[in-house]
PDB file of C-alpha atoms in Angstrom:
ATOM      1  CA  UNK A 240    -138.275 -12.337-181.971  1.00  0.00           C
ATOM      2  CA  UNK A 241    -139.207 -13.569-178.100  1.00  0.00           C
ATOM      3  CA  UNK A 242    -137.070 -16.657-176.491  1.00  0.00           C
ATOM      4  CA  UNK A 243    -138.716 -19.937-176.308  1.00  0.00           C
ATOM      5  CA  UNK A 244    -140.344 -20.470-173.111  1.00  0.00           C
ATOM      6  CA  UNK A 245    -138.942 -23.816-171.543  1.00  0.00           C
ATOM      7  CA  UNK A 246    -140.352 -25.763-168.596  1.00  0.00           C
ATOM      8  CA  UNK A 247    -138.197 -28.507-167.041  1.00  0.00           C
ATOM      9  CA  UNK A 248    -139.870 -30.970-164.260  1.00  0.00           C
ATOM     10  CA  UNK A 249    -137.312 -31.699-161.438  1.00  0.00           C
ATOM     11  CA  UNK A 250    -140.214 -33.569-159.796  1.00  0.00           C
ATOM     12  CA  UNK A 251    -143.732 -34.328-159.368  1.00  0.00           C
ATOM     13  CA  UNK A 252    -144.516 -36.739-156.595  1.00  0.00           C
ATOM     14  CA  UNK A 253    -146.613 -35.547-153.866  1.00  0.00           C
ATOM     15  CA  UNK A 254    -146.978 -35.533-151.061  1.00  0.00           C
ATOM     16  CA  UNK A 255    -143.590 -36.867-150.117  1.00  0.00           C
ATOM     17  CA  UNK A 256    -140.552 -37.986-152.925  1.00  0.00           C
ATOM     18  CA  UNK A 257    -140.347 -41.424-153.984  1.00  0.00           C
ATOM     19  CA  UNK A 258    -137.260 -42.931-155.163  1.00  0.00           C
ATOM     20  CA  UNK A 259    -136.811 -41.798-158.225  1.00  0.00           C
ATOM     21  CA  UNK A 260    -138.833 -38.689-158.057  1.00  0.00           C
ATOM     22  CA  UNK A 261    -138.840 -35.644-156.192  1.00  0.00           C
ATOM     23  CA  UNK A 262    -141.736 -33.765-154.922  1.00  0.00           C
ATOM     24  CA  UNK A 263    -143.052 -30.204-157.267  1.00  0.00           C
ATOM     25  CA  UNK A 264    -140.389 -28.349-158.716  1.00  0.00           C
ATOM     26  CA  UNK A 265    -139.805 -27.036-161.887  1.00  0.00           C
ATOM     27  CA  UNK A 266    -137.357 -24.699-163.973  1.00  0.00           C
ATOM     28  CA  UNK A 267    -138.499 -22.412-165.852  1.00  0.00           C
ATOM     29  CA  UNK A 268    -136.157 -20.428-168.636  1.00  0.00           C
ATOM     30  CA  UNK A 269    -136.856 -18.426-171.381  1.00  0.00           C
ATOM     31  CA  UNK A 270    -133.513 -16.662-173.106  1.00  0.00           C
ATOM     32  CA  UNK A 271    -131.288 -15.834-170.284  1.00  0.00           C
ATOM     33  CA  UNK A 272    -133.897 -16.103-167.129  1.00  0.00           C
ATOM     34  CA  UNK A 273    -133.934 -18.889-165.056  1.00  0.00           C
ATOM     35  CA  UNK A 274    -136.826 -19.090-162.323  1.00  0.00           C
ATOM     36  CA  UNK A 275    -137.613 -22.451-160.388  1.00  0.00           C
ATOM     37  CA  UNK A 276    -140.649 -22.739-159.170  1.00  0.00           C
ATOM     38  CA  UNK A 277    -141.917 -24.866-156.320  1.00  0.00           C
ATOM     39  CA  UNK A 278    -138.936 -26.419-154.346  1.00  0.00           C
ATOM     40  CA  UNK A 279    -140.399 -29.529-152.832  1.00  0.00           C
ATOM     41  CA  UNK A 280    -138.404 -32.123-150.778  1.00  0.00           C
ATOM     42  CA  UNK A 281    -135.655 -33.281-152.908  1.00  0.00           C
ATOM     43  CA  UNK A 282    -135.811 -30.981-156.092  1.00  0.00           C
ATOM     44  CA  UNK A 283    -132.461 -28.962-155.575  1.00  0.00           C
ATOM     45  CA  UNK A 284    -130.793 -31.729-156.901  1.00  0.00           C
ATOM     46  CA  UNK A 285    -131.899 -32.107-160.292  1.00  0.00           C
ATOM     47  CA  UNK A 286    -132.165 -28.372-160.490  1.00  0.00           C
ATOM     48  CA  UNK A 287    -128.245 -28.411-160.515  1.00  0.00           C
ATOM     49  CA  UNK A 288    -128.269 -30.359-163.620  1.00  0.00           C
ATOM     50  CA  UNK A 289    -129.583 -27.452-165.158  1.00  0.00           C
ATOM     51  CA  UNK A 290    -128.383 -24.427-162.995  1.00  0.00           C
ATOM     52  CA  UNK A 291    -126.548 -23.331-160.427  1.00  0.00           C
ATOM     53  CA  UNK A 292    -128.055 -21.370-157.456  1.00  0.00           C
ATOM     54  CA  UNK A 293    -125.899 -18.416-158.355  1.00  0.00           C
ATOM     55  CA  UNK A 294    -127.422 -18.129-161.687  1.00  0.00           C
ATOM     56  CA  UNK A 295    -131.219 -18.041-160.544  1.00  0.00           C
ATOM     57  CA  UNK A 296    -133.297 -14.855-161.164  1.00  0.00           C
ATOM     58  CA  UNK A 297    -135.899 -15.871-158.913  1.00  0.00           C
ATOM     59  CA  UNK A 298    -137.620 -18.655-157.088  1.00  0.00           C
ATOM     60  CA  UNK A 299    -141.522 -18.980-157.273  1.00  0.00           C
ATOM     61  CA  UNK A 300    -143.606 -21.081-154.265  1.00  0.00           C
ATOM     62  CA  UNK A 301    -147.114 -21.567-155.267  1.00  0.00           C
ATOM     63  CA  UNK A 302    -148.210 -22.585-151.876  1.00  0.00           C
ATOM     64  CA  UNK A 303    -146.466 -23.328-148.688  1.00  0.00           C
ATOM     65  CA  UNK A 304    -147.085 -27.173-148.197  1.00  0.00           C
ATOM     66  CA  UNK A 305    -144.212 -28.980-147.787  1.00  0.00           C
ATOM     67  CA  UNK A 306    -144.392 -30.642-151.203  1.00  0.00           C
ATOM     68  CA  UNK A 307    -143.905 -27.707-152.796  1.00  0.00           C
ATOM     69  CA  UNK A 308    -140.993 -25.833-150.751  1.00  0.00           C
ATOM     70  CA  UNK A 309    -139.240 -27.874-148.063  1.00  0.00           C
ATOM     71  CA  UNK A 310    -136.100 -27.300-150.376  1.00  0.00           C
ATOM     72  CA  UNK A 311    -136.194 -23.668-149.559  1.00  0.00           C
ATOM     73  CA  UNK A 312    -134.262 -24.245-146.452  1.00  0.00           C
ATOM     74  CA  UNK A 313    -131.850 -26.992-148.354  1.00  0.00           C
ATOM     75  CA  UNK A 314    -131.209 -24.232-151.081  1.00  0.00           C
ATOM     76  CA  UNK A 315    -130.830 -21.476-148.002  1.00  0.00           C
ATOM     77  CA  UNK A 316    -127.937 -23.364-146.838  1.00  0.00           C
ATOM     78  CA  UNK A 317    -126.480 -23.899-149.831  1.00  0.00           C
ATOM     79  CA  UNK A 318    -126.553 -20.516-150.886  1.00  0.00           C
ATOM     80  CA  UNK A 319    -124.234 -19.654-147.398  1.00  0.00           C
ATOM     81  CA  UNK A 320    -122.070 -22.891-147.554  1.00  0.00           C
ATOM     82  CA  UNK A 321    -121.699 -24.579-150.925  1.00  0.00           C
ATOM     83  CA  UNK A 322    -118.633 -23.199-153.457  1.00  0.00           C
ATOM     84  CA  UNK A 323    -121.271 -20.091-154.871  1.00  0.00           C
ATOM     85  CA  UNK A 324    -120.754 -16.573-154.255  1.00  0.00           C
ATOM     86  CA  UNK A 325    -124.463 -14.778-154.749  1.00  0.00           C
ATOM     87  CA  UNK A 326    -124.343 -11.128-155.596  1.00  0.00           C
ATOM     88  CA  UNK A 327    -127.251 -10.576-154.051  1.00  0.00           C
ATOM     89  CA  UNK A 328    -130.333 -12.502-152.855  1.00  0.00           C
ATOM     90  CA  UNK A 329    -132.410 -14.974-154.765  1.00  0.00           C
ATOM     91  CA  UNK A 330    -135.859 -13.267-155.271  1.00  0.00           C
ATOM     92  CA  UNK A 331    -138.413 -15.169-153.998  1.00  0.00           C
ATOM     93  CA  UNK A 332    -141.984 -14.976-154.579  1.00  0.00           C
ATOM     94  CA  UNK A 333    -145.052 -16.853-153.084  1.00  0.00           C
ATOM     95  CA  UNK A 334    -147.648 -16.462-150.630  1.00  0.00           C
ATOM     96  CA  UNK A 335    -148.430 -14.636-148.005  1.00  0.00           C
ATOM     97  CA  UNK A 336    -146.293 -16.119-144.979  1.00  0.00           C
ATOM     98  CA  UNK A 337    -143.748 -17.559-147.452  1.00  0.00           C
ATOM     99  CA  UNK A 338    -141.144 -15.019-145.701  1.00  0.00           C
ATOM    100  CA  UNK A 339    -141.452 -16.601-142.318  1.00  0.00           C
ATOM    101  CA  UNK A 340    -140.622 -19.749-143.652  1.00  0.00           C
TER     102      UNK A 340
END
């Protein structure tokens, strides 16, 4: 038997957050994986309500506008300065270019 195939939204507003809503992001877990995909501005912070950085398989960017990964850098810091220890890098997937952001 497969594991059910969840999908959270963390936030849809675009092209910038409102107030109660970020911009893209979503979780995405089925059994024991955990992926987010799209980290626009101001979606790290629901994603903790679900899962810790430390316990993400991978992060997925569909495309490299802002509204859909500013939160890279936010989660880039956290990963070196918040209370996690990583055992190794996040994964991340997107678009060409999406490692020189």
């Amino acid at each position: 038997m497969s594991a059910e195939l969840r999908l959270t939204v963390l936030g849809c507003a675009t092209p910038y957050p409102s107030v109660d809503n970020p911009c893209s992001g979503y979780l995405v877990t089925s059994g024991d994986t955990r992926i987010w995909v799209d980290a626009g501005t101001g979606t790290l912070s629901p994603l903790q309500r679900h899962v810790r950085l430390d316990e993400l398989d991978a992060i997925w960017i569909s495309h490299l506008h802002a509204d859909h990964s500013a939160d890279l850098l936010t989660a880039y810091y956290g990963a070196l300065f918040a209370d996690i220890q990583l055992a190794a890098p996040i994964p991340l997937y997107g678009p060409p270019g999406i490692a020189d952001r």
